[in-house]
């Protein structure tokens, strides 16, 4: 069946002498060996082969021995039986030409397709006007990469010799395809390593365990909780105001755990583009959407064996909260555009400056996810509630900053430290660190008095107490203004009669401000009663 040449032997006179064969193989090798793109390699191969013999269809299948499936290497050229085809993998059919080639590792030559209508896809080929086909295995290092197929409207001449020539061609193509796949995989691994390096650099730059100082009982209790839970896989929920050091504590948990030799992957939820949120977290398959030219490893997969830190978890869209819950329950996820589950082993630490109970009541955060995350709960009090830490933080951080800038340390008087302890620190530890930098830059080697502190605090406009109070007043005024508009429009945002038009704001901006100012329906509906 496979090598039925009798009807064609009369047309099998020599066409390619040895020198011509070598020249053709050299030209094919030169055309495809440097190609790193599938379509380019396929088109270059087709162009070279057409110089030497005609065919009506050419296709290359890639074979996956693990899943027993095949996929098109590139868009098949020429006649398309059954319409256009994609690169999506498909099971290797039991009665198919591809299976015969893969299993036998020998060429399969059929000079009259009508006699083999029981084979998969042959009916569609005949219907498309094809009468003969030649299929060859692609072998590299005793491994089957796939098969290359040539089909014809009429059986080719010199078929015996053509079989020998195309057997040699298939070996060269197999090497080129294997090299291209190795290059593609190496490029993917390099991109993955670059991302890992970025996370490692970020961690090393932002976290130094020696920079962590505390004297208060509240922080001592927190450190005790961290030490007790660090070496477990329990999920941790860290709450507290902005600037209290939640991400620092998350890194501390990771570095004290058995996962410390693996990646700590920080993910700032609000910073991710909403359109690519899912792809960034879970990765995507090649071709999953426009622009997905290659498989992408998501942050969860990067954190395999280590820890993923989801900062500002309250900003995670409700649709992705369900997927996160699935990961916590089943320890697996699916990439965008791929239905195959990916097993994952990573610890999840989440943080937020929001009241999640309030978010649950507002319907913006899932209650079941909250319970899954809140196995170990750590609340970091604001700096104004742990004033015992302030003198130690000021002196130690000043020493560190002065060394890094190669400057003399400023010294703080007792009155200066008392004034700093009395300051409310709306920006918490982050604000304190910025103030220390200003002290080292502007007052290196000086003795800092309470009056000096007062001047520096007043000059720190973005986070000074006066400005903080003014901003709070402005926010309150803006909130009341929006509530009045919503009450007037009975909660309607868009349209000619909506609150957005009344306030001369884009609807999306108004929606953002409503979320930011925590405006709930009851805030404006009660004024209608």
Coordinates of C-alpha atoms in Angstrom, one line a residue:
X1 CA 0.0 0.0 0.0
X2 CA 2.6 2.5 1.0
X3 CA 5.0 2.1 -1.9
X4 CA 2.7 1.3 -4.8
X5 CA 5.0 2.4 -7.7
X6 CA 4.1 -0.2 -10.4
X7 CA 1.9 2.1 -12.4
X8 CA 4.6 4.8 -12.3
X9 CA 7.8 2.8 -12.9
X10 CA 7.7 3.6 -16.6
X11 CA 8.1 7.3 -15.7
X12 CA 11.0 6.6 -13.2
X13 CA 14.0 7.5 -15.4
X14 CA 16.8 9.4 -13.7
X15 CA 16.3 13.1 -13.4
X16 CA 18.8 14.1 -10.6
X17 CA 22.4 13.0 -10.8
X18 CA 24.5 13.0 -7.6
X19 CA 26.0 16.4 -8.2
X20 CA 22.5 17.9 -8.8
X21 CA 21.2 16.3 -5.6
X22 CA 24.0 17.7 -3.5
X23 CA 23.6 21.1 -5.0
X24 CA 19.8 21.1 -4.3
X25 CA 20.4 19.9 -0.7
X26 CA 23.0 22.6 -0.2
X27 CA 20.7 25.3 -1.6
X28 CA 17.8 24.1 0.7
X29 CA 20.1 24.0 3.7
X30 CA 21.4 27.5 3.1
X31 CA 17.9 28.8 2.6
X32 CA 16.5 27.4 5.8
X33 CA 19.3 26.9 8.3
X34 CA 19.4 30.4 9.6
X35 CA 15.6 30.9 9.8
X36 CA 14.2 31.5 13.3
X37 CA 10.6 32.1 12.3
X38 CA 8.3 29.3 11.3
X39 CA 6.6 31.0 8.4
X40 CA 9.9 32.3 7.0
X41 CA 11.4 28.8 7.2
X42 CA 8.4 27.2 5.6
X43 CA 8.2 29.7 2.7
X44 CA 12.0 29.5 2.0
X45 CA 11.7 25.7 1.9
X46 CA 8.7 25.8 -0.5
X47 CA 10.4 28.3 -2.8
X48 CA 13.6 26.2 -3.1
X49 CA 11.7 22.9 -3.7
X50 CA 9.5 24.4 -6.4
X51 CA 12.6 25.2 -8.4
X52 CA 13.2 21.4 -8.7
X53 CA 9.7 19.8 -8.8
X54 CA 6.1 20.9 -8.8
X55 CA 3.6 20.1 -6.0
X56 CA 0.1 21.3 -5.2
X57 CA 0.2 21.2 -1.5
X58 CA 3.0 21.1 1.2
X59 CA 2.5 20.7 4.9
X60 CA 4.7 20.1 7.9
X61 CA 3.3 18.4 11.0
X62 CA 4.9 18.6 14.5
X63 CA 4.5 15.6 16.7
X64 CA 4.1 15.6 20.4
X65 CA 4.9 12.1 21.8
X66 CA 3.6 12.9 25.3
X67 CA 0.1 14.0 24.2
X68 CA 0.1 11.8 21.1
X69 CA -1.0 14.9 19.1
X70 CA 0.2 16.8 16.0
X71 CA 0.0 20.4 15.0
X72 CA 0.8 22.4 11.9
X73 CA 4.3 23.9 11.9
X74 CA 3.1 26.7 9.7
X75 CA 0.1 27.5 7.5
X76 CA 0.0 24.7 4.8
X77 CA 0.7 25.9 1.3
X78 CA -1.4 25.3 -1.7
X79 CA -4.7 23.3 -1.8
X80 CA -6.5 23.5 1.5
X81 CA -8.8 20.4 2.0
X82 CA -11.6 21.2 4.4
X83 CA -10.8 24.9 4.5
X84 CA -8.1 26.9 6.3
X85 CA -6.2 25.3 9.1
X86 CA -4.6 26.6 12.3
X87 CA -1.7 25.6 14.5
X88 CA -3.9 24.2 17.2
X89 CA -2.8 20.7 18.3
X90 CA -5.1 17.8 17.4
X91 CA -5.1 14.2 18.4
X92 CA -3.0 11.9 16.1
X93 CA -5.8 9.9 14.3
X94 CA -5.5 6.2 14.4
X95 CA -6.1 5.7 10.7
X96 CA -4.1 8.6 9.2
X97 CA -1.1 9.1 6.9
X98 CA 0.7 11.1 9.7
X99 CA 0.4 8.2 12.1
X100 CA 1.7 5.7 9.6
X101 CA 4.8 7.9 9.0
X102 CA 5.4 8.6 12.7
X103 CA 5.1 5.0 13.8
X104 CA 6.9 3.4 10.9
X105 CA 9.6 6.1 10.6
X106 CA 9.5 5.4 6.9
X107 CA 8.1 7.3 3.9
X108 CA 4.5 6.7 3.0
X109 CA 3.7 7.0 -0.8
X110 CA 0.2 6.8 -2.1
X111 CA -0.2 7.2 -5.9
X112 CA -4.0 6.9 -5.9
X113 CA -5.8 8.4 -2.9
X114 CA -9.2 7.2 -4.0
X115 CA -8.2 3.7 -3.1
X116 CA -7.6 4.7 0.5
X117 CA -10.7 6.6 1.4
X118 CA -10.8 4.8 4.8
X119 CA -7.8 6.9 6.0
X120 CA -8.5 10.1 7.9
X121 CA -8.6 13.3 5.8
X122 CA -8.1 11.4 2.5
X123 CA -11.8 12.1 1.6
X124 CA -11.3 15.8 1.9
X125 CA -8.0 15.6 -0.1
X126 CA -9.8 13.8 -3.0
X127 CA -12.7 16.2 -2.9
X128 CA -10.2 19.1 -3.2
X129 CA -8.8 17.4 -6.4
X130 CA -5.7 15.8 -5.0
X131 CA -4.9 12.3 -6.3
X132 CA -1.5 11.4 -4.8
X133 CA 0.6 12.1 -1.7
X134 CA 4.1 11.6 -0.4
X135 CA 4.8 11.8 3.4
X136 CA 8.2 11.6 5.1
X137 CA 9.2 11.4 8.7
X138 CA 11.4 14.2 10.2
X139 CA 14.1 12.4 12.3
X140 CA 16.7 14.0 14.5
X141 CA 18.9 12.0 16.9
X142 CA 16.6 9.0 16.6
X143 CA 13.6 11.2 17.6
X144 CA 10.5 11.9 15.5
X145 CA 9.9 15.6 15.2
X146 CA 7.0 15.2 12.9
X147 CA 6.3 14.6 9.2
X148 CA 6.4 16.6 5.9
X149 CA 3.8 16.0 3.3
X150 CA 3.6 16.7 -0.5
X151 CA 0.4 16.2 -2.4
X152 CA -0.4 16.4 -6.1
X153 CA -3.4 16.7 -8.4
X154 CA -1.7 14.2 -10.7
X155 CA 1.0 11.7 -9.6
X156 CA 4.5 13.0 -10.1
X157 CA 7.1 11.6 -12.5
X158 CA 10.4 10.0 -11.4
X159 CA 8.6 9.0 -8.2
X160 CA 11.2 6.4 -7.1
X161 CA 14.0 8.9 -7.4
X162 CA 11.9 11.7 -6.0
X163 CA 11.3 9.5 -2.9
X164 CA 15.0 9.2 -2.4
X165 CA 15.6 12.9 -2.9
X166 CA 12.8 14.0 -0.6
X167 CA 14.0 11.5 2.1
X168 CA 17.3 13.4 2.1
X169 CA 15.4 16.7 2.1
X170 CA 13.3 15.7 5.1
X171 CA 16.5 15.0 7.1
X172 CA 17.7 18.6 6.3
X173 CA 14.4 20.1 7.1
X174 CA 14.2 18.1 10.4
X175 CA 17.6 19.6 11.4
X176 CA 16.4 23.1 10.5
X177 CA 13.1 22.7 12.4
X178 CA 14.9 21.3 15.4
X179 CA 17.4 24.2 15.4
X180 CA 14.6 26.7 15.1
X181 CA 12.6 25.2 18.0
X182 CA 15.8 25.1 20.1
X183 CA 16.4 28.8 19.3
X184 CA 12.8 29.7 20.1
X185 CA 12.9 27.8 23.4
X186 CA 16.3 29.4 24.3
X187 CA 14.8 32.8 23.6
X188 CA 11.8 32.0 25.7
X189 CA 14.0 30.8 28.6
X190 CA 16.2 34.0 28.3
X191 CA 13.1 36.2 28.5
X192 CA 12.0 34.2 31.6
X193 CA 15.4 34.5 33.2
X194 CA 15.4 38.2 32.5
X195 CA 12.0 38.5 34.3
X196 CA 13.4 36.4 37.2
X197 CA 16.5 38.7 37.3
X198 CA 14.3 41.7 37.4
X199 CA 12.3 40.3 40.4
X200 CA 15.6 39.3 42.1
X201 CA 17.1 42.8 41.6
X202 CA 13.9 44.4 42.8
X203 CA 13.9 42.2 45.9
X204 CA 17.6 42.8 46.7
X205 CA 17.3 46.6 46.2
X206 CA 14.1 47.0 48.3
X207 CA 14.8 44.5 51.1
X208 CA 17.6 44.4 53.5
X209 CA 16.9 42.5 56.7
X210 CA 19.5 44.6 58.6
X211 CA 17.4 47.8 57.8
X212 CA 14.5 46.6 59.9
X213 CA 14.3 48.2 63.3
X214 CA 11.6 48.4 66.0
X215 CA 11.3 49.0 69.7
X216 CA 7.5 48.9 70.2
X217 CA 5.6 46.0 71.7
X218 CA 3.2 46.1 68.7
X219 CA 6.0 45.4 66.3
X220 CA 7.5 42.8 68.6
X221 CA 4.2 40.9 68.5
X222 CA 4.1 41.1 64.7
X223 CA 7.6 39.7 64.4
X224 CA 6.7 36.9 66.8
X225 CA 3.7 36.0 64.5
X226 CA 6.0 36.1 61.4
X227 CA 8.5 33.8 63.0
X228 CA 5.8 31.4 64.1
X229 CA 4.2 31.3 60.6
X230 CA 7.1 31.8 58.2
X231 CA 8.1 28.2 57.8
X232 CA 4.5 27.1 57.0
X233 CA 2.7 27.3 53.7
X234 CA -0.3 29.2 55.2
X235 CA -1.6 32.2 53.3
X236 CA -1.0 35.5 55.0
X237 CA -3.1 38.7 54.8
X238 CA -1.2 41.9 55.8
X239 CA -3.3 45.0 56.5
X240 CA -2.3 48.5 57.3
X241 CA -2.1 52.1 56.0
X242 CA 0.0 53.0 53.0
X243 CA 3.7 53.3 53.9
X244 CA 3.7 51.1 57.0
X245 CA 6.0 48.5 55.4
X246 CA 3.6 45.7 54.4
X247 CA 5.8 44.6 51.4
X248 CA 8.8 44.6 53.7
X249 CA 7.1 42.3 56.1
X250 CA 6.0 40.0 53.2
X251 CA 9.7 39.7 52.1
X252 CA 10.6 39.0 55.7
X253 CA 8.2 36.1 55.8
X254 CA 9.6 34.7 52.6
X255 CA 13.2 35.1 53.7
X256 CA 12.5 33.2 56.9
X257 CA 10.7 30.4 55.1
X258 CA 11.9 27.2 53.5
X259 CA 11.1 28.9 50.1
X260 CA 13.7 31.6 50.5
X261 CA 16.0 30.0 47.8
X262 CA 13.2 30.5 45.2
X263 CA 11.7 33.7 43.8
X264 CA 9.7 36.3 45.7
X265 CA 7.4 37.7 43.0
X266 CA 5.8 41.0 44.0
X267 CA 2.7 42.0 42.1
X268 CA 1.2 45.5 42.5
X269 CA -2.4 44.8 41.5
X270 CA -3.4 48.4 40.7
X271 CA -0.3 48.9 38.5
X272 CA -1.3 46.1 36.1
X273 CA -3.2 47.1 32.9
X274 CA -6.8 45.9 33.2
X275 CA -6.8 44.5 29.7
X276 CA -3.7 42.3 30.4
X277 CA -4.4 41.6 34.1
X278 CA -5.2 37.9 33.6
X279 CA -2.3 37.4 31.1
X280 CA 0.2 39.0 33.5
X281 CA -0.9 36.9 36.5
X282 CA -1.5 33.5 34.8
X283 CA 0.4 33.8 31.5
X284 CA -0.9 33.1 28.0
X285 CA -0.6 30.5 25.3
X286 CA 0.8 31.5 21.9
X287 CA -1.9 33.0 19.7
X288 CA -4.3 33.5 22.7
X289 CA -5.0 37.0 21.5
X290 CA -3.8 39.7 19.1
X291 CA -0.1 40.3 19.9
X292 CA 0.4 37.0 21.8
X293 CA 3.2 35.9 19.5
X294 CA 4.8 33.6 22.0
X295 CA 3.9 31.7 25.1
X296 CA 4.3 33.9 28.2
X297 CA 4.9 32.7 31.7
X298 CA 2.7 34.5 34.2
X299 CA 3.7 35.7 37.7
X300 CA 2.2 32.7 39.4
X301 CA 4.3 30.3 37.3
X302 CA 7.4 32.5 38.0
X303 CA 6.7 32.1 41.7
X304 CA 6.6 28.3 41.5
X305 CA 8.5 27.0 44.6
X306 CA 8.6 30.4 46.0
X307 CA 6.2 33.2 47.1
X308 CA 3.9 35.5 45.3
X309 CA 3.0 38.8 47.0
X310 CA -0.3 40.4 45.9
X311 CA 0.0 44.0 47.0
X312 CA -3.3 46.0 47.2
X313 CA -5.3 42.8 46.7
X314 CA -8.6 44.8 47.2
X315 CA -8.0 46.3 43.7
X316 CA -8.1 42.8 42.0
X317 CA -11.1 42.6 39.7
X318 CA -13.9 40.4 41.0
X319 CA -13.6 38.1 38.0
X320 CA -9.9 37.4 38.8
X321 CA -10.7 36.9 42.5
X322 CA -12.6 33.8 41.4
X323 CA -9.5 32.5 39.6
X324 CA -7.3 33.3 42.6
X325 CA -9.7 31.3 44.8
X326 CA -9.5 28.4 42.4
X327 CA -5.7 28.5 42.7
X328 CA -5.8 28.5 46.5
X329 CA -8.2 25.6 46.5
X330 CA -6.8 23.4 43.7
X331 CA -3.1 24.5 43.4
X332 CA -3.4 24.8 39.7
X333 CA -4.5 27.4 37.0
X334 CA -5.0 27.8 33.3
X335 CA -3.1 30.1 31.0
X336 CA -5.1 32.5 28.9
X337 CA -6.0 30.6 25.7
X338 CA -5.1 27.2 27.0
X339 CA -7.5 24.8 28.7
X340 CA -4.7 22.6 30.1
X341 CA -4.3 23.0 33.9
X342 CA -0.8 24.0 35.1
X343 CA 0.1 22.7 38.6
X344 CA 1.5 25.3 40.9
X345 CA 3.3 25.3 44.3
X346 CA 3.7 28.7 45.7
X347 CA 2.9 30.6 48.9
X348 CA 0.4 33.5 48.6
X349 CA 0.9 36.6 50.7
X350 CA -1.6 39.4 50.2
X351 CA -1.7 43.0 51.5
X352 CA -4.2 45.9 51.4
X353 CA -4.7 49.3 52.9
X354 CA -8.5 48.9 52.6
X355 CA -11.0 47.5 55.0
X356 CA -11.9 44.2 53.3
X357 CA -15.0 43.7 55.5
X358 CA -16.3 47.0 54.1
X359 CA -15.3 45.8 50.5
X360 CA -17.2 42.6 51.1
X361 CA -20.3 44.5 52.1
X362 CA -20.0 46.7 49.0
X363 CA -19.8 43.6 46.8
X364 CA -16.3 44.4 45.5
X365 CA -14.5 41.6 47.3
X366 CA -15.4 38.0 47.7
X367 CA -16.1 36.7 51.2
X368 CA -14.8 33.2 50.4
X369 CA -11.6 34.6 49.1
X370 CA -11.1 36.7 52.2
X371 CA -11.4 33.6 54.4
X372 CA -8.9 31.7 52.2
X373 CA -6.4 34.6 52.5
X374 CA -6.9 35.4 56.1
X375 CA -5.3 32.2 57.6
X376 CA -2.6 34.2 59.2
X377 CA -3.6 37.8 59.8
X378 CA -1.1 40.6 60.4
X379 CA -2.2 44.2 61.0
X380 CA 0.6 46.8 60.9
X381 CA -0.3 49.8 63.0
X382 CA 0.5 53.2 61.7
X383 CA 3.7 54.9 62.9
X384 CA 1.7 57.4 65.0
X385 CA 0.4 54.4 67.1
X386 CA 3.9 53.0 67.7
X387 CA 5.9 56.1 68.7
X388 CA 8.5 54.0 70.5
X389 CA 9.9 53.0 67.1
X390 CA 10.4 56.6 65.9
X391 CA 13.7 57.5 67.7
X392 CA 15.3 54.1 66.8
X393 CA 14.2 54.4 63.2
X394 CA 15.5 58.0 62.9
X395 CA 18.9 57.2 64.3
X396 CA 19.5 53.9 62.5
X397 CA 18.1 55.0 59.2
X398 CA 20.2 58.2 59.4
X399 CA 23.3 56.1 59.9
X400 CA 22.5 53.9 56.9
X401 CA 21.6 56.8 54.6
X402 CA 24.7 58.8 55.6
X403 CA 27.0 55.8 54.8
X404 CA 25.3 55.3 51.5
X405 CA 25.8 59.0 50.5
X406 CA 29.3 59.2 52.1
X407 CA 28.2 62.1 54.3
X408 CA 28.5 62.9 58.0
X409 CA 25.6 61.9 60.1
X410 CA 23.4 64.7 61.5
X411 CA 22.7 64.3 65.2
X412 CA 19.3 64.8 66.8
X413 CA 18.7 66.6 70.0
X414 CA 16.3 65.1 72.6
X415 CA 13.8 67.9 71.8
X416 CA 14.1 67.1 68.1
X417 CA 13.3 63.5 68.7
X418 CA 10.4 64.5 70.9
X419 CA 9.0 66.7 68.2
X420 CA 9.4 63.9 65.6
X421 CA 7.5 61.5 68.0
X422 CA 4.7 64.1 68.2
X423 CA 4.3 64.4 64.5
X424 CA 1.4 62.3 63.1
X425 CA 3.3 60.8 60.1
X426 CA 0.5 60.5 57.6
X427 CA 2.9 58.8 55.2
X428 CA 4.2 56.4 57.9
X429 CA 7.6 54.8 57.6
X430 CA 7.9 55.8 53.9
X431 CA 7.6 59.5 54.9
X432 CA 10.1 59.0 57.7
X433 CA 12.6 57.6 55.3
X434 CA 12.2 60.5 52.9
X435 CA 12.6 63.0 55.8
X436 CA 15.9 61.2 56.8
X437 CA 17.2 61.6 53.3
X438 CA 16.5 65.3 53.4
X439 CA 18.2 65.6 56.8
X440 CA 21.3 63.8 55.5
X441 CA 21.4 65.9 52.3
X442 CA 20.7 69.3 53.8
X443 CA 22.1 69.0 57.3
X444 CA 25.0 66.6 57.1
X445 CA 27.1 66.7 60.3
X446 CA 24.8 69.3 62.0
X447 CA 23.1 69.0 65.3
X448 CA 19.3 69.0 64.6
X449 CA 17.1 71.0 67.0
X450 CA 13.4 70.9 67.5
X451 CA 13.2 74.2 65.5
X452 CA 15.1 72.6 62.7
X453 CA 12.7 69.7 62.6
X454 CA 9.7 72.1 62.5
X455 CA 11.1 73.9 59.5
X456 CA 11.9 70.7 57.6
X457 CA 8.4 69.3 58.4
X458 CA 6.8 72.5 57.1
X459 CA 8.9 72.4 53.9
X460 CA 7.8 68.8 53.3
X461 CA 4.7 70.0 51.5
X462 CA 3.6 66.8 49.8
X463 CA 3.3 65.0 53.2
X464 CA 3.3 67.9 55.7
X465 CA 0.5 68.0 58.3
X466 CA -1.0 71.3 57.1
X467 CA -1.2 70.1 53.5
X468 CA -2.5 66.7 54.7
X469 CA -5.3 68.5 56.5
X470 CA -6.0 70.6 53.4
X471 CA -6.1 67.6 51.1
X472 CA -8.4 65.8 53.5
X473 CA -10.7 68.9 53.4
X474 CA -10.6 68.9 49.6
X475 CA -11.4 65.2 49.4
X476 CA -14.3 65.7 51.8
X477 CA -15.6 68.6 49.7
X478 CA -15.2 66.6 46.5
X479 CA -17.0 63.6 48.0
X480 CA -20.0 65.7 49.1
X481 CA -20.1 67.4 45.6
X482 CA -20.3 64.0 43.9
X483 CA -22.9 62.7 46.3
X484 CA -25.1 65.7 45.6
X485 CA -24.8 65.1 41.9
X486 CA -25.7 61.4 42.3
X487 CA -28.6 62.2 44.5
X488 CA -29.9 64.7 41.9
X489 CA -29.6 62.1 39.0
X490 CA -30.9 59.3 41.3
X491 CA -27.6 57.4 40.8
X492 CA -27.5 57.6 37.0
X493 CA -23.9 58.1 35.8
X494 CA -24.1 58.4 32.0
X495 CA -26.4 59.9 29.4
X496 CA -27.7 63.5 29.1
X497 CA -29.3 63.4 32.5
X498 CA -26.4 61.6 34.2
X499 CA -24.1 62.8 37.0
X500 CA -21.0 62.7 34.7
X501 CA -22.6 65.3 32.4
X502 CA -23.7 67.4 35.4
X503 CA -20.2 67.4 36.8
X504 CA -18.5 67.9 33.4
X505 CA -16.5 64.7 33.9
X506 CA -15.9 61.6 31.7
X507 CA -18.0 58.7 33.0
X508 CA -14.8 56.6 33.5
X509 CA -13.3 59.4 35.6
X510 CA -16.4 59.7 37.7
X511 CA -16.5 55.9 38.3
X512 CA -12.9 56.0 39.4
X513 CA -13.5 58.9 41.8
X514 CA -16.6 57.1 43.3
X515 CA -14.4 54.1 44.0
X516 CA -11.5 56.2 45.3
X517 CA -13.7 58.2 47.7
X518 CA -15.6 55.1 48.8
X519 CA -19.0 56.4 47.9
X520 CA -21.7 53.8 48.4
X521 CA -25.3 53.9 47.1
X522 CA -26.7 54.5 50.5
X523 CA -24.6 57.8 50.7
X524 CA -26.7 59.5 48.0
X525 CA -30.0 57.5 48.2
X526 CA -30.7 58.5 51.8
X527 CA -30.9 62.1 50.7
X528 CA -33.8 61.2 48.4
X529 CA -36.0 60.0 51.3

